[in-house]
CSV table of C-alpha atoms and ligand atoms in Angstrom, one decimal:
chain,number,residue,atom,x,y,z
A,1,MET,CA,-66.5,5.0,-85.3
A,2,THR,CA,-67.1,8.8,-85.9
A,3,ALA,CA,-63.9,10.9,-86.0
A,4,LYS,CA,-63.4,13.2,-83.1
A,5,SER,CA,-63.6,16.9,-84.0
A,6,VAL,CA,-61.1,19.4,-82.7
A,7,LEU,CA,-61.4,23.2,-82.8
A,8,VAL,CA,-57.9,24.8,-83.4
A,9,THR,CA,-58.0,28.5,-82.6
A,10,GLY,CA,-55.2,30.4,-84.3
A,11,GLY,CA,-54.8,27.3,-86.5
A,12,ALA,CA,-53.4,29.3,-89.5
A,13,GLY,CA,-50.4,30.4,-87.5
A,14,TYR,CA,-46.9,28.9,-87.4
A,15,ILE,CA,-47.5,26.2,-84.8
A,16,GLY,CA,-51.2,25.8,-85.5
A,17,THR,CA,-50.6,24.8,-89.2
A,18,HIS,CA,-48.1,22.2,-88.2
A,19,THR,CA,-50.4,20.9,-85.5
A,20,MET,CA,-53.3,20.7,-87.9
A,21,VAL,CA,-51.3,18.5,-90.3
A,22,GLU,CA,-50.6,16.1,-87.4
A,23,LEU,CA,-54.2,16.2,-86.2
A,24,LEU,CA,-55.5,15.3,-89.7
A,25,ALA,CA,-52.9,12.6,-90.0
A,26,SER,CA,-54.1,11.2,-86.7
A,27,GLY,CA,-57.7,11.0,-88.0
A,28,TYR,CA,-59.3,14.0,-86.3
A,29,ASP,CA,-61.7,16.3,-88.1
A,30,VAL,CA,-60.3,19.8,-87.7
A,31,VAL,CA,-62.1,23.1,-87.4
A,32,CYS,CA,-59.8,26.2,-87.7
A,33,LEU,CA,-60.8,29.5,-86.2
A,34,ASP,CA,-58.5,32.4,-87.2
A,35,ASN,CA,-58.8,36.2,-87.7
A,36,PHE,CA,-55.7,36.1,-89.9
A,37,SER,CA,-54.2,39.0,-87.9
A,38,ASN,CA,-50.8,37.3,-88.1
A,39,SER,CA,-51.3,34.6,-90.8
A,40,SER,CA,-52.8,34.0,-94.3
A,41,PRO,CA,-55.6,31.7,-95.6
A,42,GLU,CA,-53.0,30.3,-98.0
A,43,ALA,CA,-51.4,28.5,-95.0
A,44,ILE,CA,-54.6,26.5,-94.5
A,45,LYS,CA,-54.7,25.6,-98.2
A,46,ARG,CA,-51.1,24.3,-97.8
A,47,VAL,CA,-52.2,22.2,-94.8
A,48,GLU,CA,-55.0,20.7,-96.8
A,49,LYS,CA,-52.6,19.9,-99.6
A,50,ILE,CA,-50.1,18.2,-97.3
A,51,ALA,CA,-52.8,16.2,-95.4
A,52,GLY,CA,-55.0,15.4,-98.4
A,53,LYS,CA,-58.0,16.4,-96.3
A,54,ARG,CA,-60.2,19.4,-95.8
A,55,VAL,CA,-60.1,21.8,-92.8
A,56,THR,CA,-63.3,23.5,-91.9
A,57,THR,CA,-62.3,27.2,-91.6
A,58,VAL,CA,-64.2,29.9,-89.7
A,59,ILE,CA,-62.8,33.4,-90.1
A,60,GLY,CA,-63.2,35.5,-87.0
A,61,ASP,CA,-62.0,36.6,-83.7
A,62,VAL,CA,-62.1,34.3,-80.7
A,63,ARG,CA,-63.5,37.2,-78.7
A,64,ASP,CA,-66.5,37.5,-81.0
A,65,ARG,CA,-69.5,35.9,-79.3
A,66,GLU,CA,-71.5,35.6,-82.5
A,67,VAL,CA,-68.6,33.9,-84.3
A,68,MET,CA,-67.9,31.5,-81.4
A,69,SER,CA,-71.6,30.5,-81.0
A,70,ARG,CA,-71.5,29.7,-84.8
A,71,VAL,CA,-68.3,27.7,-84.3
A,72,PHE,CA,-69.8,25.6,-81.5
A,73,LYS,CA,-73.0,24.9,-83.4
A,74,ARG,CA,-71.1,22.0,-84.9
A,75,PRO,CA,-69.9,19.0,-82.7
A,76,ILE,CA,-66.6,19.9,-81.0
A,77,ASP,CA,-64.9,17.3,-78.8
A,78,GLY,CA,-61.8,19.3,-77.8
A,79,VAL,CA,-60.0,22.5,-78.3
A,80,ILE,CA,-56.4,23.5,-79.0
A,81,HIS,CA,-56.0,27.2,-78.2
A,82,PHE,CA,-53.2,28.9,-80.1
A,83,ALA,CA,-54.9,32.2,-80.9
A,84,ALA,CA,-52.8,35.0,-79.2
A,85,LEU,CA,-50.4,37.8,-79.6
A,86,LYS,CA,-46.8,36.6,-78.9
A,87,ALA,CA,-44.2,39.3,-79.4
A,88,VAL,CA,-42.5,40.1,-76.0
A,89,GLY,CA,-41.3,43.6,-77.0
A,90,GLU,CA,-44.7,44.5,-78.5
A,91,SER,CA,-46.4,43.3,-75.3
A,92,VAL,CA,-44.4,45.9,-73.3
A,93,ALA,CA,-45.6,48.7,-75.7
A,94,ARG,CA,-49.2,47.4,-76.0
A,95,PRO,CA,-50.0,45.6,-72.7
A,96,VAL,CA,-53.8,46.2,-72.9
A,97,ASP,CA,-54.0,44.6,-76.4
A,98,TYR,CA,-52.1,41.6,-75.0
A,99,TYR,CA,-54.3,41.2,-71.9
A,100,GLY,CA,-57.4,41.7,-74.1
A,101,ASN,CA,-56.5,39.2,-76.7
A,102,ASN,CA,-54.6,36.6,-74.7
A,103,VAL,CA,-56.6,36.6,-71.5
A,104,GLY,CA,-59.9,38.0,-72.7
A,105,GLY,CA,-59.8,35.7,-75.7
A,106,THR,CA,-59.4,32.7,-73.5
A,107,LEU,CA,-62.2,33.7,-71.2
A,108,ALA,CA,-64.5,34.2,-74.3
A,109,LEU,CA,-63.4,30.8,-75.5
A,110,LEU,CA,-64.2,29.1,-72.2
A,111,ASP,CA,-67.6,30.8,-72.1
A,112,ALA,CA,-68.4,29.5,-75.6
A,113,MET,CA,-67.2,26.0,-74.6
A,114,HIS,CA,-69.4,26.1,-71.5
A,115,GLU,CA,-72.5,26.8,-73.5
A,116,ARG,CA,-71.9,23.6,-75.6
A,117,LYS,CA,-70.4,21.5,-72.7
A,118,VAL,CA,-67.0,21.2,-74.4
A,119,GLN,CA,-64.8,20.0,-71.5
A,120,ARG,CA,-61.2,19.7,-72.7
A,121,VAL,CA,-58.6,22.1,-73.9
A,122,VAL,CA,-54.9,22.2,-74.7
A,123,PHE,CA,-53.4,25.6,-74.2
A,124,SER,CA,-50.3,27.2,-75.8
A,125,SER,CA,-48.3,28.5,-72.8
A,126,SER,CA,-44.6,29.4,-73.0
A,127,ALA,CA,-41.3,29.0,-71.1
A,128,THR,CA,-41.5,32.7,-70.9
A,129,VAL,CA,-43.6,32.2,-67.7
A,130,TYR,CA,-40.4,31.2,-65.9
A,131,GLY,CA,-38.6,34.6,-66.4
A,132,ILE,CA,-35.1,34.4,-65.1
A,133,PRO,CA,-34.6,30.7,-64.0
A,134,ASP,CA,-32.9,30.0,-60.6
A,135,LYS,CA,-31.5,26.8,-61.9
A,136,LEU,CA,-31.1,24.8,-65.2
A,137,PRO,CA,-32.6,22.7,-66.7
A,138,ILE,CA,-36.0,24.2,-65.8
A,139,ALA,CA,-38.7,21.8,-64.5
A,140,GLU,CA,-42.4,22.6,-64.2
A,141,ASP,CA,-42.1,23.2,-60.4
A,142,ALA,CA,-39.7,26.1,-61.0
A,143,ALA,CA,-40.9,29.5,-59.9
A,144,VAL,CA,-43.4,31.2,-62.3
A,145,ARG,CA,-42.0,34.7,-62.5
A,146,PRO,CA,-42.8,36.4,-65.9
A,147,VAL,CA,-40.9,39.6,-66.6
A,148,ASN,CA,-43.1,41.0,-69.4
A,149,PRO,CA,-46.8,41.5,-70.1
A,150,TYR,CA,-46.8,38.6,-72.7
A,151,GLY,CA,-45.4,36.2,-70.1
A,152,HIS,CA,-48.0,37.5,-67.5
A,153,THR,CA,-50.8,36.7,-70.0
A,154,LYS,CA,-49.6,33.1,-70.3
A,155,ALA,CA,-49.2,32.7,-66.5
A,156,MET,CA,-52.7,34.2,-66.0
A,157,VAL,CA,-54.3,31.8,-68.4
A,158,GLU,CA,-52.6,28.9,-66.8
A,159,GLN,CA,-54.2,29.9,-63.5
A,160,ILE,CA,-57.6,30.4,-65.2
A,161,LEU,CA,-57.4,26.8,-66.5
A,162,ARG,CA,-56.4,25.5,-63.0
A,163,ASP,CA,-59.5,27.2,-61.6
A,164,TRP,CA,-61.6,26.0,-64.5
A,165,CYS,CA,-60.6,22.4,-63.9
A,166,ASP,CA,-61.2,22.8,-60.1
A,167,ALA,CA,-64.7,24.1,-60.8
A,168,ARG,CA,-65.9,21.0,-62.7
A,169,ALA,CA,-64.7,17.4,-62.1
A,170,GLU,CA,-65.2,16.6,-65.8
A,171,HIS,CA,-63.0,19.4,-67.1
A,172,ALA,CA,-59.6,18.6,-68.6
A,173,ALA,CA,-56.8,21.0,-69.5
A,174,VAL,CA,-53.1,20.7,-70.5
A,175,SER,CA,-51.0,23.9,-70.6
A,176,LEU,CA,-47.9,23.3,-72.7
A,177,ARG,CA,-44.9,25.5,-71.9
A,178,TYR,CA,-43.0,25.5,-75.2
A,179,PHE,CA,-39.4,26.5,-75.3
A,180,ASN,CA,-38.1,27.7,-78.7
A,181,PRO,CA,-39.9,26.2,-81.7
A,182,ILE,CA,-37.9,26.2,-85.0
A,183,GLY,CA,-38.0,24.6,-88.4
A,184,ALA,CA,-40.8,23.6,-90.7
A,185,HIS,CA,-42.7,20.7,-92.2
A,186,PRO,CA,-40.3,18.6,-94.3
A,187,SER,CA,-42.4,19.3,-97.4
A,188,GLY,CA,-41.3,22.9,-97.3
A,189,ALA,CA,-44.9,23.9,-98.0
A,190,ILE,CA,-45.6,25.4,-94.5
A,191,GLY,CA,-43.3,27.2,-92.1
A,192,GLU,CA,-42.8,30.3,-90.0
A,193,ASP,CA,-43.9,33.5,-91.8
A,194,PRO,CA,-43.2,36.6,-89.6
A,195,HIS,CA,-45.1,39.6,-91.0
A,196,ASP,CA,-42.3,42.1,-90.2
A,197,VAL,CA,-38.6,41.8,-89.6
A,198,PRO,CA,-38.3,38.7,-87.3
A,199,ASN,CA,-37.6,39.2,-83.6
A,200,ASN,CA,-36.7,35.5,-83.3
A,201,LEU,CA,-33.3,34.1,-84.1
A,202,PHE,CA,-34.2,31.3,-86.5
A,203,PRO,CA,-36.4,33.1,-88.9
A,204,PHE,CA,-33.9,36.0,-88.9
A,205,ILE,CA,-31.2,33.5,-89.9
A,206,THR,CA,-33.3,32.0,-92.7
A,207,GLN,CA,-34.1,35.4,-94.1
A,208,VAL,CA,-30.4,36.3,-94.1
A,209,ALA,CA,-29.7,33.0,-95.9
A,210,VAL,CA,-32.4,33.7,-98.6
A,211,GLY,CA,-31.0,37.2,-99.1
A,212,LYS,CA,-34.0,39.2,-97.6
A,213,LEU,CA,-31.7,40.5,-94.8
A,214,ASP,CA,-28.0,41.2,-95.1
A,215,LYS,CA,-26.6,40.1,-91.8
A,216,LEU,CA,-27.5,38.8,-88.3
A,217,THR,CA,-26.7,40.8,-85.2
A,218,VAL,CA,-25.7,38.5,-82.4
A,219,TRP,CA,-27.2,40.1,-79.3
A,220,GLY,CA,-24.2,39.9,-76.9
A,221,ASN,CA,-21.2,37.5,-76.7
A,222,ASP,CA,-20.4,38.3,-73.1
A,223,TRP,CA,-23.1,36.1,-71.5
A,224,PRO,CA,-21.9,33.5,-68.9
A,225,THR,CA,-22.3,30.7,-71.4
A,226,LEU,CA,-20.0,28.3,-73.1
A,227,ASP,CA,-19.2,30.7,-76.0
A,228,GLY,CA,-20.6,33.9,-74.5
A,229,THR,CA,-23.8,33.9,-76.7
A,230,GLY,CA,-27.3,33.2,-75.6
A,231,VAL,CA,-28.3,29.6,-75.0
A,232,ARG,CA,-31.8,28.2,-75.6
A,233,ASP,CA,-33.7,24.9,-76.1
A,234,TYR,CA,-34.7,24.8,-79.7
A,235,LEU,CA,-37.3,22.2,-80.7
A,236,HIS,CA,-38.5,21.1,-84.1
A,237,VAL,CA,-42.0,22.4,-84.8
A,238,MET,CA,-43.0,19.0,-86.0
A,239,ASP,CA,-42.0,17.5,-82.6
A,240,LEU,CA,-44.0,20.3,-81.0
A,241,ALA,CA,-47.0,19.6,-83.2
A,242,ARG,CA,-46.9,15.9,-82.2
A,243,GLY,CA,-46.8,17.1,-78.5
A,244,HIS,CA,-50.1,18.8,-79.0
A,245,VAL,CA,-51.7,15.6,-80.3
A,246,THR,CA,-50.5,13.6,-77.3
A,247,ALA,CA,-51.7,16.4,-75.0
A,248,LEU,CA,-55.2,16.3,-76.6
A,249,GLU,CA,-55.3,12.5,-76.3
A,250,TYR,CA,-54.3,12.9,-72.6
A,251,THR,CA,-57.4,15.2,-72.1
A,252,PHE,CA,-59.6,12.4,-73.5
A,253,ALA,CA,-58.3,9.9,-71.0
A,254,HIS,CA,-57.9,12.2,-67.9
A,255,THR,CA,-59.6,15.1,-66.2
A,256,GLY,CA,-58.0,17.9,-64.2
A,257,CYS,CA,-55.2,20.3,-65.1
A,258,ALA,CA,-51.6,19.4,-66.2
A,259,THR,CA,-48.8,21.8,-67.0
A,260,VAL,CA,-46.0,20.4,-69.1
A,261,ASN,CA,-42.7,21.6,-70.6
A,262,LEU,CA,-42.2,20.9,-74.3
A,263,GLY,CA,-38.5,21.1,-74.9
A,264,THR,CA,-35.6,18.9,-75.9
A,265,GLY,CA,-33.5,19.3,-72.8
A,266,ARG,CA,-30.7,20.3,-75.2
A,267,ALA,CA,-28.8,23.7,-74.8
A,268,THR,CA,-27.7,25.4,-78.0
A,269,SER,CA,-25.9,28.7,-78.3
A,270,VAL,CA,-26.5,31.3,-81.0
A,271,LEU,CA,-23.1,30.6,-82.5
A,272,GLN,CA,-23.9,26.9,-82.5
A,273,MET,CA,-27.2,27.5,-84.2
A,274,ILE,CA,-25.4,29.6,-86.9
A,275,ALA,CA,-22.9,26.8,-87.5
A,276,ALA,CA,-25.7,24.2,-87.6
A,277,PHE,CA,-27.7,26.2,-90.1
A,278,GLU,CA,-24.6,26.9,-92.3
A,279,ALA,CA,-23.8,23.2,-92.4
A,280,ALA,CA,-27.5,22.2,-93.2
A,281,SER,CA,-28.0,24.9,-95.9
A,282,GLY,CA,-24.6,25.4,-97.3
A,283,LYS,CA,-25.2,29.1,-96.9
A,284,LYS,CA,-22.8,31.5,-95.0
A,285,ILE,CA,-24.6,33.5,-92.4
A,286,PRO,CA,-22.7,36.9,-92.0
A,287,TYR,CA,-23.1,38.3,-88.5
A,288,VAL,CA,-21.8,41.1,-86.2
A,289,ILE,CA,-21.7,41.1,-82.5
A,290,GLY,CA,-24.1,43.7,-81.0
A,291,PRO,CA,-25.1,44.7,-77.4
A,292,ARG,CA,-27.2,42.5,-75.2
A,293,ARG,CA,-31.0,42.8,-76.1
A,294,THR,CA,-33.1,44.4,-73.3
A,295,GLY,CA,-35.0,41.7,-71.4
A,296,ASP,CA,-32.9,38.8,-72.7
A,297,ILE,CA,-31.6,36.0,-70.4
A,298,ALA,CA,-28.3,34.2,-70.7
A,299,ALA,CA,-29.6,30.6,-70.8
A,300,CYS,CA,-32.9,28.6,-70.8
A,301,TRP,CA,-33.5,25.0,-71.4
A,302,ALA,CA,-36.0,22.4,-70.3
A,303,ASN,CA,-36.2,19.4,-68.1
A,304,PRO,CA,-38.5,17.5,-70.5
A,305,SER,CA,-39.0,14.4,-68.3
A,306,LEU,CA,-42.6,15.2,-67.3
A,307,ALA,CA,-43.8,15.2,-70.9
A,308,GLN,CA,-42.3,11.8,-71.3
A,309,GLN,CA,-43.9,10.5,-68.1
A,310,LEU,CA,-47.3,12.1,-68.6
A,311,LEU,CA,-47.8,12.3,-72.3
A,312,GLY,CA,-45.3,9.7,-73.6
A,313,TRP,CA,-43.8,12.5,-75.6
A,314,GLN,CA,-40.2,13.4,-76.3
A,315,ALA,CA,-38.5,15.5,-78.9
A,316,LYS,CA,-37.0,13.3,-81.6
A,317,GLN,CA,-35.6,15.6,-84.2
A,318,SER,CA,-32.2,17.2,-84.3
A,319,ILE,CA,-31.3,20.9,-84.6
A,320,GLU,CA,-29.7,20.0,-87.9
A,321,GLN,CA,-32.9,18.5,-89.2
A,322,ALA,CA,-34.8,21.6,-88.1
A,323,CYS,CA,-32.3,23.8,-89.9
A,324,ALA,CA,-32.6,21.7,-93.1
A,325,ASP,CA,-36.4,21.8,-93.0
A,326,GLY,CA,-36.6,25.5,-92.1
A,327,TRP,CA,-34.2,26.3,-95.0
A,328,ARG,CA,-36.3,24.2,-97.5
A,329,TRP,CA,-39.4,26.2,-96.5
A,330,GLN,CA,-37.6,29.6,-96.7
A,331,GLN,CA,-35.9,28.7,-100.0
A,332,SER,CA,-39.2,27.7,-101.6
A,333,ASN,CA,-41.1,30.6,-100.1
A,334,PRO,CA,-38.7,33.6,-99.9
A,335,ASN,CA,-41.7,35.9,-99.1
A,336,GLY,CA,-43.5,33.4,-97.0
A,337,TYR,CA,-47.1,32.7,-98.0
A,338,ARG,CA,-47.1,35.9,-100.0
A,339,SER,CA,-44.7,34.1,-102.4
B,401,LIG,P1,-48.7,32.9,-84.8
B,401,LIG,O1,-48.9,34.4,-84.6
B,401,LIG,O2,-48.1,32.4,-86.0
B,401,LIG,O3,-50.2,32.2,-84.7
B,401,LIG,C1,-51.2,32.7,-83.9
B,401,LIG,C2,-52.4,32.7,-84.8
B,401,LIG,O4,-53.5,33.2,-84.0
B,401,LIG,C3,-52.4,33.6,-86.0
B,401,LIG,O5,-52.8,32.8,-87.1
B,401,LIG,C4,-53.3,34.7,-85.7
B,401,LIG,O6,-53.9,35.2,-86.9
B,401,LIG,C5,-54.3,34.1,-84.8
B,401,LIG,N1,-54.9,35.0,-83.8
B,401,LIG,C6,-54.4,35.8,-83.0
B,401,LIG,N2,-55.3,36.5,-82.2
B,401,LIG,C7,-56.5,35.9,-82.6
B,401,LIG,C8,-57.8,36.2,-82.2
B,401,LIG,N3,-58.1,37.1,-81.2
B,401,LIG,N4,-58.8,35.5,-82.8
B,401,LIG,C9,-58.5,34.5,-83.8
B,401,LIG,N5,-57.3,34.3,-84.2
B,401,LIG,C10,-56.3,35.0,-83.6
B,401,LIG,O7,-48.0,32.4,-83.5
B,401,LIG,P2,-47.4,30.9,-83.2
B,401,LIG,O8,-45.9,31.1,-83.2
B,401,LIG,O9,-48.0,29.9,-84.1
B,401,LIG,O10,-47.8,30.7,-81.7
B,401,LIG,C11,-49.0,30.0,-81.4
B,401,LIG,C12,-49.2,30.1,-79.9
B,401,LIG,O11,-48.1,29.5,-79.3
B,401,LIG,C13,-49.4,31.5,-79.3
B,401,LIG,O12,-50.3,31.4,-78.3
B,401,LIG,C14,-48.0,31.8,-78.7
B,401,LIG,O13,-48.1,32.7,-77.7
B,401,LIG,C15,-47.5,30.4,-78.3
B,401,LIG,N6,-46.1,30.3,-78.3
B,401,LIG,C16,-45.3,30.5,-79.4
B,401,LIG,C17,-43.9,30.4,-79.3
B,401,LIG,C18,-43.1,30.7,-80.5
B,401,LIG,O14,-41.8,30.9,-80.3
B,401,LIG,N7,-43.6,30.7,-81.7
B,401,LIG,C19,-43.3,30.0,-78.1
B,401,LIG,C20,-44.1,29.7,-77.0
B,401,LIG,C21,-45.5,29.9,-77.1
B,402,LIG,C1,-33.0,33.3,-79.1
B,402,LIG,C2,-31.6,33.7,-78.8
B,402,LIG,C3,-31.2,36.0,-78.5
B,402,LIG,C4,-32.4,37.3,-82.5
B,402,LIG,C5,-38.7,34.3,-77.7
B,402,LIG,C6,-39.8,34.8,-76.7
B,402,LIG,C7,-40.5,33.7,-76.1
B,402,LIG,C8,-41.0,32.7,-77.1
B,402,LIG,C9,-39.9,32.3,-78.0
B,402,LIG,C10,-43.3,33.2,-77.5
B,402,LIG,C11,-31.4,34.7,-77.7
B,402,LIG,C12,-30.5,35.6,-79.8
B,402,LIG,C13,-32.1,36.5,-81.4
B,402,LIG,C14,-31.4,37.9,-83.2
B,402,LIG,C15,-29.8,37.1,-81.6
B,402,LIG,N1,-42.0,33.3,-77.9
B,402,LIG,N2,-30.8,36.4,-81.0
B,402,LIG,N3,-30.1,37.8,-82.7
B,402,LIG,O1,-35.9,35.4,-76.8
B,402,LIG,O2,-35.5,32.9,-76.4
B,402,LIG,O3,-37.8,33.6,-76.9
B,402,LIG,O4,-39.3,33.4,-78.6
B,402,LIG,O5,-43.7,32.6,-76.6
B,402,LIG,O6,-41.6,34.3,-75.4
B,402,LIG,O7,-39.2,35.6,-75.7
B,402,LIG,O8,-36.1,33.6,-78.7
B,402,LIG,O9,-35.3,33.6,-81.0
B,402,LIG,O10,-35.8,35.9,-79.9
B,402,LIG,O11,-33.8,34.5,-79.2
B,402,LIG,O12,-28.6,37.0,-81.1
B,402,LIG,O13,-31.6,38.7,-84.2
B,402,LIG,O14,-31.0,34.3,-80.0
B,402,LIG,O15,-30.4,37.0,-77.8
B,402,LIG,O16,-30.2,34.4,-77.0
B,402,LIG,P1,-36.2,34.0,-77.1
B,402,LIG,P2,-35.3,34.5,-79.8
C-alpha cells in the first residue's frame, strides 16, 4: 500500500522536527515546508539521520502562493501546521506581524489545500488561548480568553478551522492546545534551539547548565502556589510529537473539527523544575528571585482526559526524563544547530 504523504509546515522547528521523526517512524512520507525564519536546515538533516529516511524539503513561506502551489503539485494526504511566530512578548510589540503570519499564513495554507482538495489538517494551538483560567485543571470547555496578540492568533485560527469544517462535510481538523513542551529526542541530535536569549524556562535552564548564561532569574516567588513560584504543565516533546501522529490518524478516520488539550495533568513549579533538572544533569542551577514577569499567570495545567478519549493519547514521560533528554541535547550542542 502506498505510504500516506504529510505536509509539515514549520517542520524544521522545535516541535516540527520531533514530530517529523515520529511521522517517518510511523511510515509516512514527509514534506517539510519552512522559511527557516526561526530554524536551520541542519535540523532537517538531523531528523533524516535519526529516522534513516529522507524528508522532502521545500524552502519558502507558507504565505507565498507560488511556493504553496509548488508544494501541492505533489500528492499530499494531510497537513500538520506548525509554521507561526510564537513569542508572547514579541506579539505585543509586533501584533501585525503575528496576525499576518499566524492567521494570514493559515488562510493561505487553506487556500492552497482547497485547490488540491486536501481535506485534513492538524493545527498547533496553545494553552495560551485560555488566558487566566477560572479553575484548574483546565478542560477544553474552559473559557477562551487570550490576553495577548499571540494567543488571539491561535484562538482566531481555531475559529477559522471550525468554520472550515462546517463548510464542507468532508473536512477534518484537530486543533491541539499544547501546554509547556520541554526536552528533546533521546538521541540528543535534535532539540530546542532558541535564536536569542530564551524566554522560556526550560531552555534558559539548559543554557545556564551548559555555561552560556550565568544564572536563572525566577520570576516571582510570591505567587499563590505551593512554593510561591509559577506552576505549569510540562510535557516531553516526544509525547507531544506522538500526540500529533494520533491527531493526524484521527483526521483520516473522522471528519469535523476537534479541539484537544495536550498536557500531562501534572503541576510543576519553577523550583521543582530546577530541582528535577539538577538531579537529572548533576549540574547546579544558580538562580535569583526577581519580580513577577508582566503577563504571567500563577498556575496552569491541563485536564488531559479528552486526548485519551478521542485520540487514545496520554503523556507517558516524566519531567526527569525530559530533563535528562534536554540536557543531553544541550550538552552535545552548546550552540544549538550552529554547533
Ligand atoms: P519554532 O519557532 O521552533 O518552529 C516554527 C517553525 O515555523 C520554524 O522552523 C520557522 O522557521 C517556521 N516558520 C515560521 N513562520 C513561517 C512561515 N510564514 N512560513 C514557513 N515557515 C515558517 O516553534 P515551535 O516551538 O516548534 O512551535 C511550533 C508551533 O507550536 C507554533 O505554531 C507555536 O505557536 C506552537 N506552540 C509552541 C509552544 C512552545 O512552547 N514551543 C507551545 C504551544 C504552541
Ligand atoms: C514557565 C514558568 C515563568 C523563564 C510560554 C508561552 C506560551 C507557550 C509556552 C507558545 C513561568 C517561569 C520562565 C525564566 C522563570 N508558548 N520562568 N524564569 O510563560 O508558561 O508559556 O511558553 O505557545 O504561549 O506563554 O512558559 O517557560 O516562559 O514560563 O521564572 O527565565 O517559568 O514565570 O512561571 P509560559 P515559560
